């Protein structure tokens, strides 16, 4: 069982991190004498991929490259393409509510009584605990909405500004800023301390029926307190240095691809410096018209192509750009080395979507690519299109891959074998 | 049916109810045995089909269902029961209960003491024996087995099952058609008996534990609360986690979430709010000043630039600047000389006229923010003819905001040319807007530091200090002891926030937070700010609570205020509460009237309609700009305005709830009237318009806002609209489709219509059972396209060019007209309608159900809990009392507020 580190341990550990030699152009957290840790990355393109352009006709090792797969063919040995996987019971209230459940598999999102459940990345994050500066990082191309949900089923806000996350991970605060941060954390903690003492005041007034609500509130207070304490501990630990410039934020919402690229380029840096071991990324913007030659309508509108060839043509332009981004990301992940292996081999990467067919908002037959992680790759695996096995079965594999000992997650009924 | 089959799969034979009294089931969330909610409309809404697809759950598989006259009736019923009875405990089995503790033991003890009614021989037995048990026995493949279902109405699980039994029998759905029907007297007797039992059980729980658990403020309520407490404005809710998408109001206590993410965001939001409340920087320029586009170098740059480099869309006359574009970076205020120095209210006045108008033109003001990409439409006005109009609006701006003036709804030149191919701009003949001046006043403060800072840090005098210490130009002049000063401030804010006297002990605890700062003679403001921040995240502010039984008056005042103002009570409400005036019914009525006359009631209108009708989700899909070029933010706001003003009018004029379905008036401005093809409405202000005879408009089913939010992206689907009518308007939600059924793949090529696609609903009996109710309202609404335009033929996107002409609308109506719309149909009760008008007339006959649903929605929204069994009696009383006058909406609100549901916890 993994235990969160105390402030003292963190301080001790900081000495090691600083002493490591520089390898490559980076300052990785692990030298040859260490076993590099396993990581998990989940990337969602929330509007799906036009299925005919993605899925080949033949399965197995000899599948033919489709229009889309051509764009990432040089990584062919480093990924497996799945079709016919999905979460059961995803008919939600709003057609895009499956964005809420891609990583949680909670049923019927948005319908009466819906409550989200923990997302698979957070199970891994809880397992890693405070071993890294951030137990997980949620990133998004265009909004603060992530697909990461804590064990209460509450969404963890995403970072959507690359410069902001870069600063948090790699830019050492000036002593004055550090002092200010420390003050703020201390103030936050003393406030929470005060508020938790309010309980006595309240309990007298509250009925027994209240206790659930108030219990939840006070346990949230305690949790927040310990999170602030951990943040404070990390304040004393120097941040890793990277030889990369802080990325520029792209304010134009229309530059969807530029934004996705900027966000994705931070992932290898964050992983290699062991700033975190769990990252989720959402690529989506429902409203903007992506600034790509040949595209004149919004991404979301185009996803509802209604079989109009003109719209499908434009949709494919956008989706191909996103796939190219993903291809470049895989290149970066395979170029980075640690302890004689590639960073890619240490990282299970899930790339796909919560929609199998965005034109019909169909949440079945999801496009799913599993890359890296040391799996035996290179195949196209097609499951029963009528009776999809649970995507959660693959999540179980991924959890096991990073070291979480479990035989179930969400709606799983076993491990996926292929 | 008498002999149990031996080959039955195990998973189908066992699970009908969880083991009663199992400790794990008795704690946590809404599943506490004494928590009996979910029996209002909410419970009728089946949720979560087969919650766990593992062997704990009974997954419905039509092949396994025994032959029956109407297999699907059983299928659906099974699902209803599935949610209400099984999903909750199954969900819980999955989540480890951490809080099995003291309360659990207590509940367990109480359960053991709960009386167990006789199984046989009561008034229910005959009905069950003659009409139910032969399907619902131990061999049942539904979720209902009367041989094990005990008459334990005090048990949450059993209670919920019985409520469903009651509803199904009471509505005549069970026994199903085609089965032998019970004697009327047997049925009646059973129904009466069950009703009494359930009512008593529900009422007993309410009396003992209260109807509603403490609920927390929603994020919007928290924002309003900060606004009203601190005298600030702006969007603060965005810093808080979004509310649980649970399919009901965000104030329903059972569904609310709380986690450390909330706590940390609350801390942050409170911090930001205090930053805006405490303004001690240099006194900003508050004089009226010009946003001088005319002499701005930045603007001139775009005048001089050729069109290929992004210029050429603006030019100058002797007195004005002229623009030919909509959203325009050229005109952003920050680059042309204005950005708000401090957060506050600003008055922006523009003087503008139409340039070369051939029809109506819209001039608008939009806000943008450094961090948020999307612009927000602040205000839009009509320009007609060549007269200049002076137009102004007051808005809250922050230092990271900027705004720009914009020209919308522009037509191209008579020769068909657009600005990009008709240079220079001076020679272009198309429509544009000319701006004479833009004047900014603000921040609109009467003093500096502003009044809100004086009020919050009461008793402190401020002295200007050139040196700008700690980022402040004003320093506190402490005439007294620092602790004493701090105490005054903290005390006054505590009383304001908590609506009660604060004890010395509490004050001491609060001041301890400032201690180090105060003693060390450090920054006084920073020190005193800490306890203020603590109060803003304290449970007393965040939760609405009270003792079971009748609410104390101050808690009643809070409930009332959060109902109609979505925020803290004002001084008058508190004064009445402190002198126990709310026990007088006419005082309560007066106060409701006063609150509904206060502008703050708009928050109630917006929030209630936003969630009840789903207006909050109007942007969740965006219409195709080529198929529906008429849609833009100006139209969007007018759409929302129509529905809000309409509902508000029903309240203000106390008009019948039946107007929701069919009315002979609506609210329009020029833009929306043009959209509806109704003549004679001028100007941008929404006003009441009597509809012409034979108009398809009137009632919310004809509101463009509703058409927009019930459309599926770029096409309409009768299923979604039918579901809206049944669920949102009538409160009788249909069962969701079986999990294996997907949605219809939209096809806009125009070969088939959606009606043809839906034909198969008729052919397959499994579909027909629900869809004969769902589809007809949707068919009637097919005459409205996704943006609410009345249509006789569909628009096709086949072979359109999809070429953009930014800023110019109506240039290329880039679609072709396709097949004809068929808005006719037949309702399940056999009424044939030709279109929306017939259908509305027919639907209006269900006015009692419409009123019942409205009352239920208002009760849930105002109290934080769905209608429970014991509440039904109250709902029916309210309906009875208002029936004669046709359920006037304000009277409904008055009756709810006066009812025991509202006055009791």
mmCIF file of N, CA, C and O in Angstrom, chain A residues 236-283:
data_model
loop_
_atom_site.group_PDB
_atom_site.id
_atom_site.type_symbol
_atom_site.label_atom_id
_atom_site.label_comp_id
_atom_site.label_asym_id
_atom_site.label_seq_id
_atom_site.Cartn_x
_atom_site.Cartn_y
_atom_site.Cartn_z
ATOM 1 N N UNK A 236 9.146 23.815 -0.351
ATOM 2 C CA UNK A 236 10.559 23.797 0.044
ATOM 3 C C UNK A 236 11.415 22.996 -0.912
ATOM 4 O O UNK A 236 12.629 22.970 -0.805
ATOM 5 N N UNK A 237 10.790 22.282 -1.793
ATOM 6 C CA UNK A 237 11.547 21.397 -2.669
ATOM 7 C C UNK A 237 11.773 22.107 -4.002
ATOM 8 O O UNK A 237 10.823 22.537 -4.645
ATOM 9 N N UNK A 238 13.033 22.231 -4.404
ATOM 10 C CA UNK A 238 13.283 22.978 -5.643
ATOM 11 C C UNK A 238 12.605 22.309 -6.828
ATOM 12 O O UNK A 238 12.506 21.096 -6.889
ATOM 13 N N UNK A 239 12.185 23.121 -7.745
ATOM 14 C CA UNK A 239 11.542 22.571 -8.942
ATOM 15 C C UNK A 239 12.601 22.115 -9.929
ATOM 16 O O UNK A 239 13.697 22.657 -9.967
ATOM 17 N N UNK A 240 12.267 21.109 -10.725
ATOM 18 C CA UNK A 240 13.234 20.644 -11.721
ATOM 19 C C UNK A 240 13.446 21.725 -12.781
ATOM 20 O O UNK A 240 12.534 22.482 -13.101
ATOM 21 N N UNK A 241 14.691 21.765 -13.292
ATOM 22 C CA UNK A 241 14.957 22.729 -14.365
ATOM 23 C C UNK A 241 14.827 22.038 -15.708
ATOM 24 O O UNK A 241 15.261 20.904 -15.872
ATOM 25 N N UNK A 242 14.218 22.698 -16.645
ATOM 26 C CA UNK A 242 14.157 22.129 -17.991
ATOM 27 C C UNK A 242 14.700 23.159 -18.959
ATOM 28 O O UNK A 242 14.556 24.361 -18.753
ATOM 29 N N UNK A 243 15.353 22.647 -19.992
ATOM 30 C CA UNK A 243 15.854 23.570 -21.000
ATOM 31 C C UNK A 243 14.800 23.771 -22.067
ATOM 32 O O UNK A 243 14.942 23.377 -23.207
ATOM 33 N N UNK A 244 13.744 24.322 -21.646
ATOM 34 C CA UNK A 244 12.672 24.641 -22.598
ATOM 35 C C UNK A 244 12.097 25.971 -22.163
ATOM 36 O O UNK A 244 12.084 26.283 -20.975
ATOM 37 N N UNK A 245 11.678 26.735 -23.136
ATOM 38 C CA UNK A 245 11.084 28.019 -22.792
ATOM 39 C C UNK A 245 9.623 27.826 -22.427
ATOM 40 O O UNK A 245 8.967 26.900 -22.900
ATOM 41 N N UNK A 246 9.169 28.737 -21.599
ATOM 42 C CA UNK A 246 7.758 28.697 -21.242
ATOM 43 C C UNK A 246 6.928 28.867 -22.511
ATOM 44 O O UNK A 246 7.181 29.757 -23.308
ATOM 45 N N UNK A 247 5.980 27.984 -22.729
ATOM 46 C CA UNK A 247 5.172 28.106 -23.947
ATOM 47 C C UNK A 247 4.306 29.361 -23.881
ATOM 48 O O UNK A 247 3.911 29.798 -22.806
ATOM 49 N N UNK A 248 4.026 29.905 -25.040
ATOM 50 C CA UNK A 248 3.143 31.083 -25.098
ATOM 51 C C UNK A 248 1.695 30.607 -25.126
ATOM 52 O O UNK A 248 1.362 29.646 -25.810
ATOM 53 N N UNK A 249 0.868 31.316 -24.381
ATOM 54 C CA UNK A 249 -0.553 30.973 -24.421
ATOM 55 C C UNK A 249 -1.158 31.486 -25.716
ATOM 56 O O UNK A 249 -0.833 32.581 -26.166
ATOM 57 N N UNK A 250 -2.030 30.694 -26.272
ATOM 58 C CA UNK A 250 -2.715 31.109 -27.488
ATOM 59 C C UNK A 250 -4.097 31.591 -27.075
ATOM 60 O O UNK A 250 -4.896 30.809 -26.547
ATOM 61 N N UNK A 251 -4.356 32.868 -27.274
ATOM 62 C CA UNK A 251 -5.640 33.376 -26.791
ATOM 63 C C UNK A 251 -6.762 33.141 -27.802
ATOM 64 O O UNK A 251 -7.918 33.092 -27.444
ATOM 65 N N UNK A 252 -6.407 32.992 -29.068
ATOM 66 C CA UNK A 252 -7.425 32.731 -30.080
ATOM 67 C C UNK A 252 -8.045 31.351 -29.875
ATOM 68 O O UNK A 252 -7.372 30.335 -30.025
ATOM 69 N N UNK A 253 -9.321 31.347 -29.514
ATOM 70 C CA UNK A 253 -9.988 30.065 -29.311
ATOM 71 C C UNK A 253 -9.970 29.243 -30.592
ATOM 72 O O UNK A 253 -9.996 28.023 -30.564
ATOM 73 N N UNK A 254 -9.913 29.941 -31.721
ATOM 74 C CA UNK A 254 -10.002 29.252 -33.004
ATOM 75 C C UNK A 254 -8.770 28.398 -33.297
ATOM 76 O O UNK A 254 -8.840 27.461 -34.079
ATOM 77 N N UNK A 255 -7.659 28.709 -32.657
ATOM 78 C CA UNK A 255 -6.460 27.911 -32.930
ATOM 79 C C UNK A 255 -6.474 26.649 -32.083
ATOM 80 O O UNK A 255 -5.598 26.408 -31.256
ATOM 81 N N UNK A 256 -7.473 25.846 -32.318
ATOM 82 C CA UNK A 256 -7.671 24.625 -31.545
ATOM 83 C C UNK A 256 -6.442 23.723 -31.608
ATOM 84 O O UNK A 256 -5.964 23.210 -30.603
ATOM 85 N N UNK A 257 -5.916 23.579 -32.810
ATOM 86 C CA UNK A 257 -4.790 22.663 -32.981
ATOM 87 C C UNK A 257 -3.545 23.210 -32.291
ATOM 88 O O UNK A 257 -2.827 22.474 -31.616
ATOM 89 N N UNK A 258 -3.317 24.515 -32.420
ATOM 90 C CA UNK A 258 -2.180 25.135 -31.748
ATOM 91 C C UNK A 258 -2.269 24.956 -30.246
ATOM 92 O O UNK A 258 -1.276 24.653 -29.574
ATOM 93 N N UNK A 259 -3.470 25.129 -29.734
ATOM 94 C CA UNK A 259 -3.666 24.971 -28.299
ATOM 95 C C UNK A 259 -3.431 23.525 -27.866
ATOM 96 O O UNK A 259 -2.778 23.267 -26.855
ATOM 97 N N UNK A 260 -3.968 22.606 -28.637
ATOM 98 C CA UNK A 260 -3.801 21.193 -28.299
ATOM 99 C C UNK A 260 -2.317 20.829 -28.315
ATOM 100 O O UNK A 260 -1.810 20.140 -27.428
ATOM 101 N N UNK A 261 -1.622 21.340 -29.323
ATOM 102 C CA UNK A 261 -0.197 21.056 -29.471
ATOM 103 C C UNK A 261 0.593 21.594 -28.275
ATOM 104 O O UNK A 261 1.448 20.900 -27.707
ATOM 105 N N UNK A 262 0.285 22.817 -27.890
ATOM 106 C CA UNK A 262 1.001 23.437 -26.764
ATOM 107 C C UNK A 262 0.784 22.662 -25.478
ATOM 108 O O UNK A 262 1.708 22.432 -24.689
ATOM 109 N N UNK A 263 -0.453 22.245 -25.263
ATOM 110 C CA UNK A 263 -0.784 21.497 -24.051
ATOM 111 C C UNK A 263 -0.093 20.132 -24.072
ATOM 112 O O UNK A 263 0.519 19.708 -23.094
ATOM 113 N N UNK A 264 -0.159 19.461 -25.214
ATOM 114 C CA UNK A 264 0.440 18.127 -25.310
ATOM 115 C C UNK A 264 1.955 18.171 -25.143
ATOM 116 O O UNK A 264 2.555 17.248 -24.599
ATOM 117 N N UNK A 265 2.573 19.266 -25.593
ATOM 118 C CA UNK A 265 4.036 19.328 -25.515
ATOM 119 C C UNK A 265 4.517 19.413 -24.068
ATOM 120 O O UNK A 265 5.681 19.151 -23.779
ATOM 121 N N UNK A 266 3.629 19.773 -23.153
ATOM 122 C CA UNK A 266 4.028 19.829 -21.742
ATOM 123 C C UNK A 266 4.044 18.445 -21.097
ATOM 124 O O UNK A 266 4.693 18.234 -20.082
ATOM 125 N N UNK A 267 3.313 17.526 -21.704
ATOM 126 C CA UNK A 267 3.152 16.216 -21.064
ATOM 127 C C UNK A 267 4.486 15.480 -20.899
ATOM 128 O O UNK A 267 4.808 15.051 -19.785
ATOM 129 N N UNK A 268 5.303 15.351 -21.977
ATOM 130 C CA UNK A 268 6.585 14.656 -21.789
ATOM 131 C C UNK A 268 7.471 15.341 -20.747
ATOM 132 O O UNK A 268 8.135 14.664 -19.949
ATOM 133 N N UNK A 269 7.452 16.678 -20.728
ATOM 134 C CA UNK A 269 8.269 17.405 -19.742
ATOM 135 C C UNK A 269 7.824 17.079 -18.326
ATOM 136 O O UNK A 269 8.636 16.803 -17.451
ATOM 137 N N UNK A 270 6.517 17.118 -18.114
ATOM 138 C CA UNK A 270 6.002 16.873 -16.762
ATOM 139 C C UNK A 270 6.305 15.452 -16.318
ATOM 140 O O UNK A 270 6.636 15.212 -15.160
ATOM 141 N N UNK A 271 6.223 14.515 -17.263
ATOM 142 C CA UNK A 271 6.455 13.116 -16.897
ATOM 143 C C UNK A 271 7.926 12.852 -16.633
ATOM 144 O O UNK A 271 8.302 12.234 -15.648
ATOM 145 N N UNK A 272 8.778 13.362 -17.525
ATOM 146 C CA UNK A 272 10.178 13.017 -17.385
ATOM 147 C C UNK A 272 10.803 13.632 -16.129
ATOM 148 O O UNK A 272 11.711 13.056 -15.539
ATOM 149 N N UNK A 273 10.317 14.782 -15.740
ATOM 150 C CA UNK A 273 10.828 15.399 -14.511
ATOM 151 C C UNK A 273 10.156 14.826 -13.276
ATOM 152 O O UNK A 273 10.392 15.280 -12.166
ATOM 153 N N UNK A 274 9.280 13.861 -13.499
ATOM 154 C CA UNK A 274 8.519 13.244 -12.420
ATOM 155 C C UNK A 274 7.778 14.277 -11.582
ATOM 156 O O UNK A 274 7.685 14.175 -10.368
ATOM 157 N N UNK A 275 7.257 15.279 -12.263
ATOM 158 C CA UNK A 275 6.415 16.260 -11.577
ATOM 159 C C UNK A 275 5.050 15.661 -11.305
ATOM 160 O O UNK A 275 4.350 16.047 -10.384
ATOM 161 N N UNK A 276 4.668 14.718 -12.129
ATOM 162 C CA UNK A 276 3.448 13.951 -11.912
ATOM 163 C C UNK A 276 3.587 12.652 -12.680
ATOM 164 O O UNK A 276 4.459 12.518 -13.538
ATOM 165 N N UNK A 277 2.721 11.711 -12.362
ATOM 166 C CA UNK A 277 2.748 10.451 -13.113
ATOM 167 C C UNK A 277 1.421 10.187 -13.812
ATOM 168 O O UNK A 277 1.269 9.170 -14.482
ATOM 169 N N UNK A 278 0.480 11.071 -13.605
ATOM 170 C CA UNK A 278 -0.850 10.867 -14.174
ATOM 171 C C UNK A 278 -1.332 12.159 -14.814
ATOM 172 O O UNK A 278 -1.378 13.199 -14.161
ATOM 173 N N UNK A 279 -1.661 12.086 -16.102
ATOM 174 C CA UNK A 279 -2.108 13.294 -16.799
ATOM 175 C C UNK A 279 -3.327 12.962 -17.654
ATOM 176 O O UNK A 279 -3.363 11.930 -18.332
ATOM 177 N N UNK A 280 -4.319 13.826 -17.593
ATOM 178 C CA UNK A 280 -5.434 13.702 -18.534
ATOM 179 C C UNK A 280 -5.483 14.954 -19.399
ATOM 180 O O UNK A 280 -5.158 16.045 -18.941
ATOM 181 N N UNK A 281 -5.873 14.766 -20.633
ATOM 182 C CA UNK A 281 -5.936 15.880 -21.587
ATOM 183 C C UNK A 281 -7.278 15.817 -22.323
ATOM 184 O O UNK A 281 -7.671 14.744 -22.796
ATOM 185 N N UNK A 282 -7.974 16.938 -22.402
ATOM 186 C CA UNK A 282 -9.184 17.001 -23.229
ATOM 187 C C UNK A 282 -8.924 17.964 -24.375
ATOM 188 O O UNK A 282 -8.479 19.087 -24.151
ATOM 189 N N UNK A 283 -9.205 17.499 -25.574
ATOM 190 C CA UNK A 283 -9.107 18.387 -26.729
ATOM 191 C C UNK A 283 -10.526 18.637 -27.210
ATOM 192 O O UNK A 283 -11.212 17.720 -27.660
#
